[in-house]
Amino acid sequence: MDYREELEPVLGDDKLARKPAEDNENRGKYNGRRIANDLNSIYSTDLLPARDGEEATKQFLQELVNILLAYICKSMKPGSKVLDFHHPHQLKEGLEGFSLDLPDRPENLEQLLVDCQDTLKYGVKTGHPRFFNQLSSGLDIVGLAGEWLTSTANTNLITYEISPVFLLMEEVLLQKMCGIIGWSEEEGDGVFSPGGTMSNLYSVLLARFHRFPEVKTKGMNGLPRLVLFTSEHSHYSVKSSAAVLGIGIDNIILVKCDERGKMLPAELESSIASAKAKGLVPFYVNATAGTTVYGAFDPLNSIADICARHGLWMHVDAAWGGGLLLSSRHRGKLQGIERASSVTWNPHKMMGVPLQCSAILVKKKGLLQSCNQLNAEYLFQPDKQYDVSYDTGDKSIQCGRHVDVFKLWLMWKAKGSEGFGAQVNHCLENAEYLYCKIKSRPDFELVFNSKPEHSNVCFWYLPHSLRSMSPGPERDRRLHAVAPKIKARMMEGGQTMVGYQPLGDKANFFRCVFSNPATQREDVDFLLNEIARLGHDL
Ligand SMILES: *Cc1c(COP(=O)(O)O)cnc(C)c1O
């Protein structure tokens, strides 16, 4: 289909006046007007912009912006589909002229625009108000503008000489975030990383280096057997860090949680004692502020007391919960976070910043630099004629680093800290609304019966056939099969998306999360009604 056909209802006819079909004698399939007579001739054999291709460049990008705008406007409409699901083999075989195969001969720009449109068409509209599947959702328009600008600038966050503005913006944001955590001006350092998993990896790396600085040059040989502690509800990236850093997954001690998913401090205390009794060397505790599935907040002050008593590095994984620090109504849930040695905070989750945007924040200044710097001489020349303390790229374990800070900086300008706070409050109100709705309906059941602390709401749908059954293994077995069946139907229908998982001994349950400020109560109602509609006959 011609890419303009989908645009017209959104953008209006005047923008995309169609020309008669004789305009494209060579293209058969796409019977729209040409982008510009000269555009394809300039680009068709050589897709690099010609020096004098300014007009063509403008026209091509203008057309692309039209496609993106049409997609964005459609994503914002609750009645439109969230996804147009196809199986992998269907996409691989090619759909309606959309082929993933790469050609030997260059294709023309008209075709590229069609490909852009198809790419969006068969993808998932994560900015849709009825997309509840992931912790990152929504499409912030200012953030998007920031991402566009970032790609246009196309630079690398390594040294001041190639990223003067962005490096200073990174510093401003890190200071702001450290201040919000509650660290003093003498404290606080950090770096933006490619996601919470990486930020958590940094935390274990730093904790180990802090205790055993020689590990940077000598490796793990000669070190005692190190162990680290994290709760059974914590994110799997803590495991991955131990594996990547050569500590080993077997040297992670999983601490028990209460039924709400919060780490039990007494269990932490006794796990540390029994590890020490076995001759193991504890060095690190991960506390989670906002667990991925339940949205639980570990008791940070009690954990900090234990870490202080045993001289352990305390990391707070606030990848999901960090955004609550910006809400005066909810920040109390992270009380004690200022006592952490390091914090992971993902603005690309609760704050709605476009992917990716995550920070590792470190209380002790200079530690990141001494742990990671390698002074590559072709980048970090010490005799540069400017203040080289701004060549902060060597704090990172990457060389080249994507600029993730600009979109966050721009959004912060647009909303102010208060705007972010209001956004967080709105998402948590949606969660509370969903919780109340579920409580009032006989066809749904909560996984745990207390008001959500974060925006996660975990629940089962009970088809008629299960409602009268008494609790037990047979009911669990049947309940376990309900969510996957509903999910499959949901994907086919494409009207909404929500995730499910089992946890511990709990049968598959739905987890709804809110981080998209565009979501309203009617969308929450829609989700429950849609689940009931899809699952009533099971
Ligand atoms: C999402 C999440 C992570 C991982 O963050 P990514 O950016 O997806 O790598 C880590 N910890 C918690 C608690 C999370 O919810």
Coordinates of C-alpha atoms and ligand atoms in Angstrom, one line a residue:
M1 CA 0.0 0.0 0.0
D2 CA 1.1 3.6 -0.6
Y3 CA 2.4 5.0 2.6
R4 CA 0.2 8.1 2.1
E5 CA -3.0 6.2 2.3
E6 CA -2.6 5.8 6.0
L7 CA -1.5 9.4 6.5
E8 CA -4.4 11.1 5.0
P9 CA -7.0 10.6 7.7
V10 CA -4.6 12.0 10.2
L11 CA -2.9 14.8 8.3
G12 CA -5.6 15.9 6.0
D13 CA -5.7 15.8 2.2
D14 CA -4.0 19.2 1.6
K15 CA -0.7 18.0 2.9
L16 CA -0.6 14.9 0.8
A17 CA -2.4 15.8 -2.4
R18 CA -2.3 12.8 -4.6
K19 CA -1.1 13.0 -8.1
P20 CA -2.4 10.8 -11.0
A21 CA -1.0 7.4 -11.3
E22 CA 1.0 8.0 -14.5
D23 CA 3.5 9.7 -12.2
N24 CA 5.0 6.4 -11.2
E25 CA 5.2 4.2 -14.3
N26 CA 8.1 2.2 -12.8
R27 CA 6.6 1.4 -9.5
G28 CA 3.4 -0.5 -10.0
K29 CA 2.7 -1.3 -6.4
Y30 CA 3.0 2.2 -5.0
N31 CA 0.7 4.5 -6.9
G32 CA 1.2 7.7 -5.0
R33 CA 2.8 10.9 -6.2
R34 CA 6.6 11.0 -6.2
I35 CA 8.3 12.6 -3.3
A36 CA 10.0 15.0 -5.6
N37 CA 11.0 14.5 -9.2
D38 CA 14.7 15.1 -8.4
L39 CA 14.7 13.2 -5.1
N40 CA 14.9 9.7 -6.4
S41 CA 17.3 10.7 -9.2
I42 CA 19.7 12.2 -6.7
Y43 CA 19.5 9.3 -4.3
S44 CA 18.5 6.3 -6.3
T45 CA 22.0 5.2 -7.2
D46 CA 23.8 6.8 -4.4
L47 CA 21.9 7.1 -1.2
L48 CA 24.4 9.4 0.5
P49 CA 23.3 13.0 0.5
A50 CA 24.8 14.9 -2.4
R51 CA 26.5 18.1 -1.5
D52 CA 23.8 20.1 -3.3
G53 CA 20.9 17.9 -2.2
E54 CA 19.5 20.2 0.3
E55 CA 16.1 20.4 -1.2
A56 CA 15.9 16.7 -1.6
T57 CA 17.1 16.1 2.0
K58 CA 14.4 18.4 3.3
Q59 CA 11.7 16.7 1.3
F60 CA 12.7 13.2 2.4
L61 CA 12.8 14.1 6.0
Q62 CA 9.6 16.0 5.8
E63 CA 7.9 12.9 4.4
L64 CA 9.4 10.8 7.1
V65 CA 8.2 13.3 9.8
N66 CA 4.7 13.0 8.3
I67 CA 4.9 9.2 8.7
L68 CA 6.1 9.5 12.3
L69 CA 3.5 12.0 13.1
A70 CA 0.7 9.9 11.7
Y71 CA 2.0 7.0 13.9
I72 CA 2.2 9.1 17.0
C73 CA -1.3 10.5 16.6
K74 CA -2.7 7.0 16.0
S75 CA -0.8 5.7 19.1
M76 CA -2.5 8.2 21.3
K77 CA -6.1 7.1 20.4
P78 CA -7.4 4.6 22.9
G79 CA -9.6 2.9 20.2
S80 CA -6.7 2.2 17.9
K81 CA -4.9 -1.1 18.0
V82 CA -1.8 -1.6 20.2
L83 CA -0.4 -4.1 17.9
D84 CA -0.9 -6.0 14.7
F85 CA 0.5 -9.4 15.7
H86 CA 2.2 -11.7 13.2
H87 CA 4.2 -14.8 13.9
P88 CA 8.0 -14.7 13.2
H89 CA 7.7 -16.8 10.1
Q90 CA 5.1 -14.5 8.6
L91 CA 7.4 -11.5 9.1
K92 CA 10.3 -13.4 7.7
E93 CA 8.4 -14.5 4.6
G94 CA 7.4 -10.9 4.0
L95 CA 4.0 -9.3 4.3
E96 CA 2.3 -7.2 1.6
G97 CA 5.5 -6.2 0.0
F98 CA 7.4 -5.6 3.3
S99 CA 10.5 -7.7 3.1
L100 CA 13.3 -7.9 5.6
D101 CA 15.8 -9.2 3.0
L102 CA 18.7 -6.9 2.1
P103 CA 19.2 -6.0 -1.6
D104 CA 22.4 -5.9 -3.6
R105 CA 21.2 -2.9 -5.6
P106 CA 20.1 0.3 -3.8
E107 CA 16.4 0.9 -3.5
N108 CA 14.8 4.2 -4.0
L109 CA 13.7 6.6 -1.3
E110 CA 10.0 6.1 -2.0
Q111 CA 10.6 2.4 -1.1
L112 CA 12.5 3.4 2.0
L113 CA 9.5 5.5 3.2
V114 CA 7.2 2.5 2.7
D115 CA 9.6 0.4 4.7
C116 CA 9.6 2.9 7.5
Q117 CA 5.9 2.9 7.6
D118 CA 5.7 -0.9 7.5
T119 CA 8.3 -1.2 10.3
L120 CA 6.0 0.9 12.5
K121 CA 2.9 -0.9 11.3
Y122 CA 4.1 -4.4 12.4
G123 CA 5.6 -3.2 15.6
V124 CA 4.1 -2.5 19.0
K125 CA 2.7 0.9 20.0
T126 CA 4.4 1.2 23.4
G127 CA 3.1 4.7 23.8
H128 CA -0.5 3.6 23.5
P129 CA -2.6 4.3 26.7
R130 CA -3.6 0.6 26.8
F131 CA -0.1 -0.8 26.6
F132 CA 0.6 -2.2 30.1
N133 CA 3.2 -4.8 29.3
Q134 CA 6.5 -3.2 30.3
L135 CA 7.9 -0.9 32.9
S136 CA 9.0 1.5 30.1
S137 CA 6.0 2.8 28.2
G138 CA 4.5 6.0 26.9
L139 CA 5.8 8.4 24.3
D140 CA 6.8 11.7 25.8
I141 CA 6.8 14.3 22.9
V142 CA 9.5 16.5 24.4
G143 CA 11.6 13.4 25.2
L144 CA 11.1 12.3 21.6
A145 CA 12.2 15.7 20.4
G146 CA 15.3 15.3 22.5
E147 CA 16.0 11.9 21.0
W148 CA 15.7 13.3 17.5
L149 CA 18.1 16.1 18.4
T150 CA 20.5 13.6 19.9
S151 CA 20.6 11.5 16.7
T152 CA 21.0 14.6 14.7
A153 CA 24.0 15.7 16.7
N154 CA 25.3 12.1 16.5
T155 CA 28.2 12.4 18.9
N156 CA 29.8 10.3 21.5
L157 CA 29.9 11.0 25.2
I158 CA 33.6 10.5 25.8
T159 CA 35.5 13.7 26.0
Y160 CA 34.7 17.4 26.3
E161 CA 36.2 18.1 22.9
I162 CA 33.5 16.1 21.1
S163 CA 30.6 16.6 23.5
P164 CA 31.1 19.9 25.3
V165 CA 27.4 20.6 25.9
F166 CA 26.2 17.0 26.6
L167 CA 29.0 16.3 29.1
L168 CA 28.1 19.3 31.1
M169 CA 24.4 18.4 30.9
E170 CA 25.3 14.9 32.3
E171 CA 27.1 16.5 35.2
V172 CA 24.1 18.8 35.9
L173 CA 21.7 15.8 35.9
L174 CA 23.9 13.6 38.0
Q175 CA 24.3 16.4 40.6
K176 CA 20.5 17.0 40.6
M177 CA 19.8 13.3 41.0
C178 CA 22.4 12.8 43.8
G179 CA 20.8 15.8 45.5
I180 CA 17.4 14.3 45.3
I181 CA 18.7 11.1 46.8
G182 CA 19.8 13.2 49.7
W183 CA 23.6 13.2 49.4
S184 CA 25.6 16.2 50.4
E185 CA 27.6 18.4 48.0
E186 CA 30.8 16.7 48.9
E187 CA 29.2 13.3 48.0
G188 CA 27.7 12.1 44.8
D189 CA 29.1 11.0 41.5
G190 CA 27.8 8.8 38.6
V191 CA 27.5 8.0 35.0
F192 CA 24.7 7.3 32.6
S193 CA 24.8 3.7 31.3
P194 CA 22.9 1.6 28.8
G195 CA 20.2 0.4 31.2
G196 CA 19.5 -0.7 34.8
T197 CA 21.3 -4.1 34.2
M198 CA 24.5 -2.2 33.4
S199 CA 24.0 0.2 36.3
N200 CA 23.7 -2.8 38.6
L201 CA 26.8 -4.3 37.1
Y202 CA 28.7 -1.1 37.9
S203 CA 27.5 -1.3 41.5
V204 CA 29.0 -4.8 42.1
L205 CA 32.2 -3.8 40.2
L206 CA 32.6 -0.7 42.4
A207 CA 31.8 -2.5 45.6
R208 CA 34.4 -5.2 44.9
F209 CA 37.0 -2.6 43.8
H210 CA 36.4 -0.5 46.9
R211 CA 37.1 -3.5 49.1
F212 CA 39.9 -5.0 47.0
P213 CA 41.4 -2.3 44.7
E214 CA 44.1 -4.8 43.5
V215 CA 41.4 -6.7 41.7
K216 CA 41.6 -4.2 38.8
T217 CA 45.1 -5.4 37.9
K218 CA 45.5 -8.8 39.5
G219 CA 42.0 -10.3 39.0
M220 CA 40.2 -12.5 41.4
N221 CA 43.2 -14.8 42.1
G222 CA 44.3 -14.6 45.7
L223 CA 41.0 -13.1 46.8
P224 CA 38.9 -14.9 49.4
R225 CA 35.5 -16.4 48.3
L226 CA 33.3 -13.4 48.0
V227 CA 29.5 -13.5 48.5
L228 CA 26.8 -11.0 47.9
F229 CA 23.2 -10.7 49.1
T230 CA 20.0 -9.8 47.3
S231 CA 16.4 -10.6 47.9
E232 CA 14.5 -13.5 46.2
H233 CA 12.3 -10.8 44.5
S234 CA 15.2 -8.8 43.2
H235 CA 16.0 -8.2 39.5
Y236 CA 17.9 -11.0 37.7
S237 CA 20.6 -8.5 36.7
V238 CA 22.2 -8.9 40.1
K239 CA 22.8 -12.6 39.1
S240 CA 24.1 -11.5 35.7
S241 CA 26.6 -9.1 37.4
A242 CA 28.0 -11.9 39.5
A243 CA 28.3 -14.1 36.5
V244 CA 29.9 -11.4 34.3
L245 CA 32.4 -10.3 37.0
G246 CA 33.6 -13.8 37.7
I247 CA 32.1 -13.9 41.2
G248 CA 29.7 -16.7 40.2
I249 CA 26.0 -17.1 40.6
D250 CA 26.5 -19.7 43.3
N251 CA 28.0 -17.0 45.4
I252 CA 24.8 -15.0 45.5
I253 CA 22.8 -15.5 48.7
L254 CA 19.1 -15.0 48.1
V255 CA 17.4 -13.4 51.1
K256 CA 13.8 -14.3 51.9
C257 CA 11.0 -11.8 51.6
D258 CA 7.7 -11.3 53.4
E259 CA 4.5 -12.1 51.5
R260 CA 4.4 -8.6 50.0
G261 CA 7.8 -9.1 48.4
K262 CA 10.0 -7.0 50.8
M263 CA 13.3 -8.3 52.0
L264 CA 13.2 -9.5 55.7
P265 CA 16.0 -7.8 57.5
A266 CA 16.3 -10.5 60.1
E267 CA 16.8 -13.0 57.3
L268 CA 19.6 -10.8 55.9
E269 CA 21.2 -10.6 59.2
S270 CA 21.2 -14.4 59.7
S271 CA 22.3 -15.1 56.1
I272 CA 25.3 -12.8 56.7
A273 CA 26.1 -14.5 60.0
S274 CA 25.9 -18.0 58.5
A275 CA 28.0 -17.0 55.4
K276 CA 30.7 -15.6 57.7
A277 CA 30.6 -18.8 59.8
K278 CA 31.4 -20.8 56.7
G279 CA 34.4 -18.6 56.0
L280 CA 32.9 -16.8 53.1
V281 CA 33.5 -13.0 52.7
P282 CA 30.3 -10.9 52.3
F283 CA 31.0 -7.5 50.6
Y284 CA 27.8 -6.3 49.0
V285 CA 24.0 -6.1 49.7
N286 CA 21.5 -5.2 47.0
A287 CA 18.2 -3.7 48.3
T288 CA 15.4 -3.1 45.8
A289 CA 13.3 0.0 45.8
G290 CA 10.4 -1.1 43.6
T291 CA 10.7 -4.8 42.7
T292 CA 10.0 -5.6 39.1
V293 CA 7.0 -7.9 39.6
Y294 CA 5.4 -6.9 42.9
G295 CA 6.6 -3.3 43.1
A296 CA 7.8 -3.8 46.7
F297 CA 10.1 -1.5 48.6
D298 CA 12.7 -3.2 50.8
P299 CA 13.1 -1.6 54.2
L300 CA 16.1 0.5 53.4
N301 CA 16.9 1.9 56.8
S302 CA 17.0 -1.5 58.5
I303 CA 19.1 -2.9 55.7
A304 CA 21.5 0.2 56.0
D305 CA 21.9 -0.6 59.7
I306 CA 22.9 -4.1 59.0
C307 CA 25.3 -3.0 56.2
A308 CA 26.9 -0.4 58.5
R309 CA 27.3 -3.0 61.3
H310 CA 29.1 -5.5 59.0
G311 CA 30.9 -2.9 56.8
L312 CA 29.1 -3.9 53.6
W313 CA 28.5 -1.9 50.5
M314 CA 24.8 -1.1 50.2
H315 CA 23.4 -0.8 46.7
V316 CA 19.8 0.4 46.2
D317 CA 18.3 -0.9 42.9
A318 CA 15.8 1.9 42.3
A319 CA 15.6 1.2 38.6
W320 CA 11.9 1.1 38.8
G321 CA 11.2 3.0 42.0
G322 CA 13.6 5.9 41.6
G323 CA 11.0 8.1 40.0
L324 CA 9.0 8.2 43.2
L325 CA 11.7 10.3 44.7
L326 CA 10.2 13.2 42.7
S327 CA 6.8 12.9 44.3
S328 CA 6.5 14.4 47.8
R329 CA 3.5 12.1 48.3
H330 CA 5.5 8.9 47.6
R331 CA 9.2 9.6 48.3
G332 CA 8.8 8.4 51.9
K333 CA 8.7 4.9 50.5
L334 CA 12.5 5.2 49.8
Q335 CA 13.4 6.5 53.2
G336 CA 17.0 5.5 53.9
I337 CA 18.2 5.6 50.3
E338 CA 20.6 8.4 51.2
R339 CA 22.5 5.8 53.3
A340 CA 23.3 3.7 50.2
S341 CA 26.8 3.5 48.7
S342 CA 25.3 3.4 45.2
V343 CA 21.9 3.7 43.5
T344 CA 20.5 2.5 40.2
W345 CA 17.9 4.8 38.8
N346 CA 16.2 4.4 35.4
P347 CA 14.5 7.6 34.1
H348 CA 13.4 5.4 31.2
K349 CA 10.9 3.7 33.4
M350 CA 8.7 5.7 35.9
M351 CA 9.7 9.1 34.5
G352 CA 8.7 8.2 31.0
V353 CA 12.0 9.2 29.3
P354 CA 12.4 7.4 25.9
L355 CA 14.6 4.4 26.0
Q356 CA 17.4 4.3 27.0
C357 CA 18.1 6.4 30.1
S358 CA 19.6 4.9 33.2
A359 CA 22.1 6.2 35.8
I360 CA 24.4 4.6 38.3
L361 CA 24.9 7.1 41.2
V362 CA 27.7 6.6 43.6
K363 CA 28.1 8.3 47.0
K364 CA 31.9 8.3 47.1
K365 CA 33.4 10.8 44.6
G366 CA 36.2 9.7 42.4
L367 CA 35.7 6.0 42.9
L368 CA 34.2 5.4 39.4
Q369 CA 37.2 7.1 37.9
S370 CA 39.8 5.1 39.8
C371 CA 37.9 1.9 39.3
N372 CA 37.4 2.2 35.5
Q373 CA 39.9 4.7 34.1
L374 CA 42.5 3.3 31.7
N375 CA 43.8 6.6 30.2
A376 CA 43.7 5.6 26.5
E377 CA 46.2 8.1 25.1
Y378 CA 44.4 8.7 21.9
L379 CA 41.3 10.0 23.7
F380 CA 42.4 11.3 27.1
Q381 CA 45.5 13.3 26.4
P382 CA 46.6 14.9 29.7
D383 CA 48.2 17.9 27.9
K384 CA 45.0 19.2 26.2
Q385 CA 44.5 23.0 26.4
Y386 CA 41.3 22.9 28.4
D387 CA 40.2 21.6 31.8
V388 CA 40.5 17.9 31.3
S389 CA 38.5 17.1 34.4
Y390 CA 35.5 17.3 32.0
D391 CA 36.8 14.4 30.0
T392 CA 34.6 12.2 32.1
G393 CA 34.2 9.3 29.6
D394 CA 36.9 7.3 31.4
K395 CA 34.5 6.8 34.4
S396 CA 32.6 4.4 32.1
I397 CA 33.4 0.8 31.2
Q398 CA 32.4 1.7 27.6
C399 CA 34.5 3.6 25.1
G400 CA 31.9 5.1 22.9
R401 CA 28.7 6.0 24.8
H402 CA 25.4 7.1 23.4
V403 CA 24.1 10.5 24.6
D404 CA 21.1 9.5 26.8
V405 CA 21.1 12.7 28.8
F406 CA 19.8 15.3 26.5
K407 CA 16.2 14.0 26.3
L408 CA 16.1 13.8 30.1
W409 CA 17.5 17.3 30.5
L410 CA 14.9 18.7 28.0
M411 CA 12.0 16.9 29.7
W412 CA 13.1 18.2 33.0
K413 CA 13.1 21.7 31.5
A414 CA 9.6 21.1 30.2
K415 CA 8.0 19.7 33.3
G416 CA 10.2 20.8 36.2
S417 CA 10.7 18.4 39.1
E418 CA 7.1 19.1 40.1
G419 CA 5.8 17.9 36.7
F420 CA 7.6 14.6 37.1
G421 CA 6.1 14.3 40.6
A422 CA 2.6 14.9 39.2
Q423 CA 3.2 12.3 36.5
V424 CA 4.2 9.7 39.1
N425 CA 1.2 10.5 41.3
H426 CA -1.1 10.0 38.3
C427 CA 0.4 6.6 37.5
L428 CA 0.0 5.5 41.1
E429 CA -3.6 6.7 41.2
N430 CA -4.3 4.5 38.2
A431 CA -2.8 1.6 40.1
E432 CA -4.9 2.3 43.2
Y433 CA -8.0 2.5 40.9
L434 CA -7.2 -0.8 39.4
Y435 CA -6.7 -2.4 42.8
C436 CA -10.1 -1.1 44.0
K437 CA -11.8 -2.3 40.8
I438 CA -10.4 -5.8 41.2
K439 CA -11.4 -5.9 44.9
S440 CA -15.0 -5.2 43.9
R441 CA -15.2 -7.8 41.1
P442 CA -16.0 -11.5 41.8
D443 CA -14.2 -12.6 38.6
F444 CA -10.8 -11.2 39.6
E445 CA -8.5 -12.0 42.6
L446 CA -5.5 -10.1 43.9
V447 CA -2.2 -11.9 44.4
F448 CA -1.8 -10.1 47.7
N449 CA -4.4 -8.1 49.4
S450 CA -2.9 -4.8 50.2
K451 CA -2.8 -1.4 48.6
P452 CA -0.1 -1.1 45.9
E453 CA 3.0 0.8 47.0
H454 CA 4.2 1.3 43.5
S455 CA 2.2 1.1 40.3
N456 CA 2.3 -2.7 40.0
V457 CA -1.0 -4.6 40.5
C458 CA -0.8 -8.4 40.4
F459 CA -4.0 -10.4 39.9
W460 CA -5.7 -13.5 38.5
Y461 CA -8.7 -13.7 36.3
L462 CA -11.1 -16.4 37.4
P463 CA -13.3 -17.9 34.7
H464 CA -16.6 -19.2 35.7
S465 CA -15.3 -22.8 35.8
L466 CA -12.8 -21.8 38.5
R467 CA -14.8 -19.5 40.7
S468 CA -16.5 -22.2 42.8
M469 CA -13.4 -24.4 43.1
S470 CA -11.8 -24.6 46.5
P471 CA -8.1 -23.7 46.8
G472 CA -5.7 -26.5 46.2
P473 CA -3.3 -28.0 43.6
E474 CA -6.0 -28.8 41.1
R475 CA -7.3 -25.2 41.1
D476 CA -3.7 -23.9 40.9
R477 CA -3.0 -26.2 37.9
R478 CA -6.0 -24.9 36.0
L479 CA -5.4 -21.3 37.1
H480 CA -1.9 -21.6 35.8
A481 CA -3.2 -22.2 32.3
V482 CA -5.6 -19.2 32.2
A483 CA -3.3 -16.3 31.8
P484 CA -1.3 -17.7 28.9
K485 CA -4.5 -18.5 27.0
I486 CA -5.9 -15.0 27.5
K487 CA -2.6 -13.5 26.6
A488 CA -2.5 -15.4 23.3
R489 CA -6.0 -14.2 22.4
M490 CA -5.1 -10.7 23.5
M491 CA -2.1 -10.6 21.1
E492 CA -4.4 -11.7 18.2
G493 CA -7.0 -9.1 19.0
G494 CA -4.4 -6.4 19.5
Q495 CA -6.5 -4.0 21.6
T496 CA -4.3 -4.0 24.8
M497 CA -1.2 -5.7 26.2
V498 CA -0.4 -6.9 29.7
G499 CA 2.2 -9.3 31.0
Y500 CA 1.9 -12.4 33.2
Q501 CA 4.3 -14.7 35.1
P502 CA 4.4 -17.2 37.9
L503 CA 6.3 -16.4 41.0
G504 CA 7.5 -18.8 43.7
D505 CA 4.6 -21.2 44.2
K506 CA 2.0 -18.8 42.7
A507 CA 0.3 -19.8 39.5
N508 CA 0.6 -17.6 36.5
F509 CA -0.9 -14.1 37.3
F510 CA -1.2 -10.9 35.4
R511 CA 1.0 -8.0 36.3
C512 CA -0.3 -4.6 35.3
V513 CA 2.1 -1.7 35.6
F514 CA 1.5 2.0 35.0
S515 CA 4.2 4.4 33.7
N516 CA 2.4 6.0 30.8
P517 CA 0.9 9.3 31.9
A518 CA -1.6 9.1 29.0
T519 CA -3.4 6.2 30.6
Q520 CA -6.8 7.1 32.1
R521 CA -9.3 5.2 34.2
E522 CA -11.4 4.3 31.1
D523 CA -8.3 2.4 29.9
V524 CA -8.0 0.6 33.2
D525 CA -11.7 -0.4 32.9
F526 CA -11.1 -1.5 29.4
L527 CA -8.3 -3.8 30.4
L528 CA -10.4 -5.7 33.0
N529 CA -13.4 -6.0 30.6
E530 CA -11.1 -7.2 27.8
I531 CA -9.5 -9.9 30.0
A532 CA -13.0 -11.0 31.1
R533 CA -14.3 -11.0 27.5
L534 CA -11.3 -13.0 26.3
G535 CA -11.3 -15.5 29.2
H536 CA -14.9 -16.0 30.3
D537 CA -15.3 -19.3 28.4
L538 CA -12.1 -20.9 29.7
Ligands
LIG1 C1 14.0 -3.0 34.9 C2 14.8 -3.3 36.1 C3 16.2 -3.5 36.0 C4 16.9 -3.5 34.7 O1 16.8 -2.4 34.0 P1 17.1 -2.4 32.4 O2 17.1 -0.9 32.0 O3 15.9 -3.1 31.8 O4 18.3 -3.1 32.1 C5 16.9 -3.6 37.2 N1 16.3 -3.6 38.4 C6 14.9 -3.5 38.5 C7 14.3 -3.5 39.9 C8 14.2 -3.3 37.4 O5 12.8 -3.2 37.5

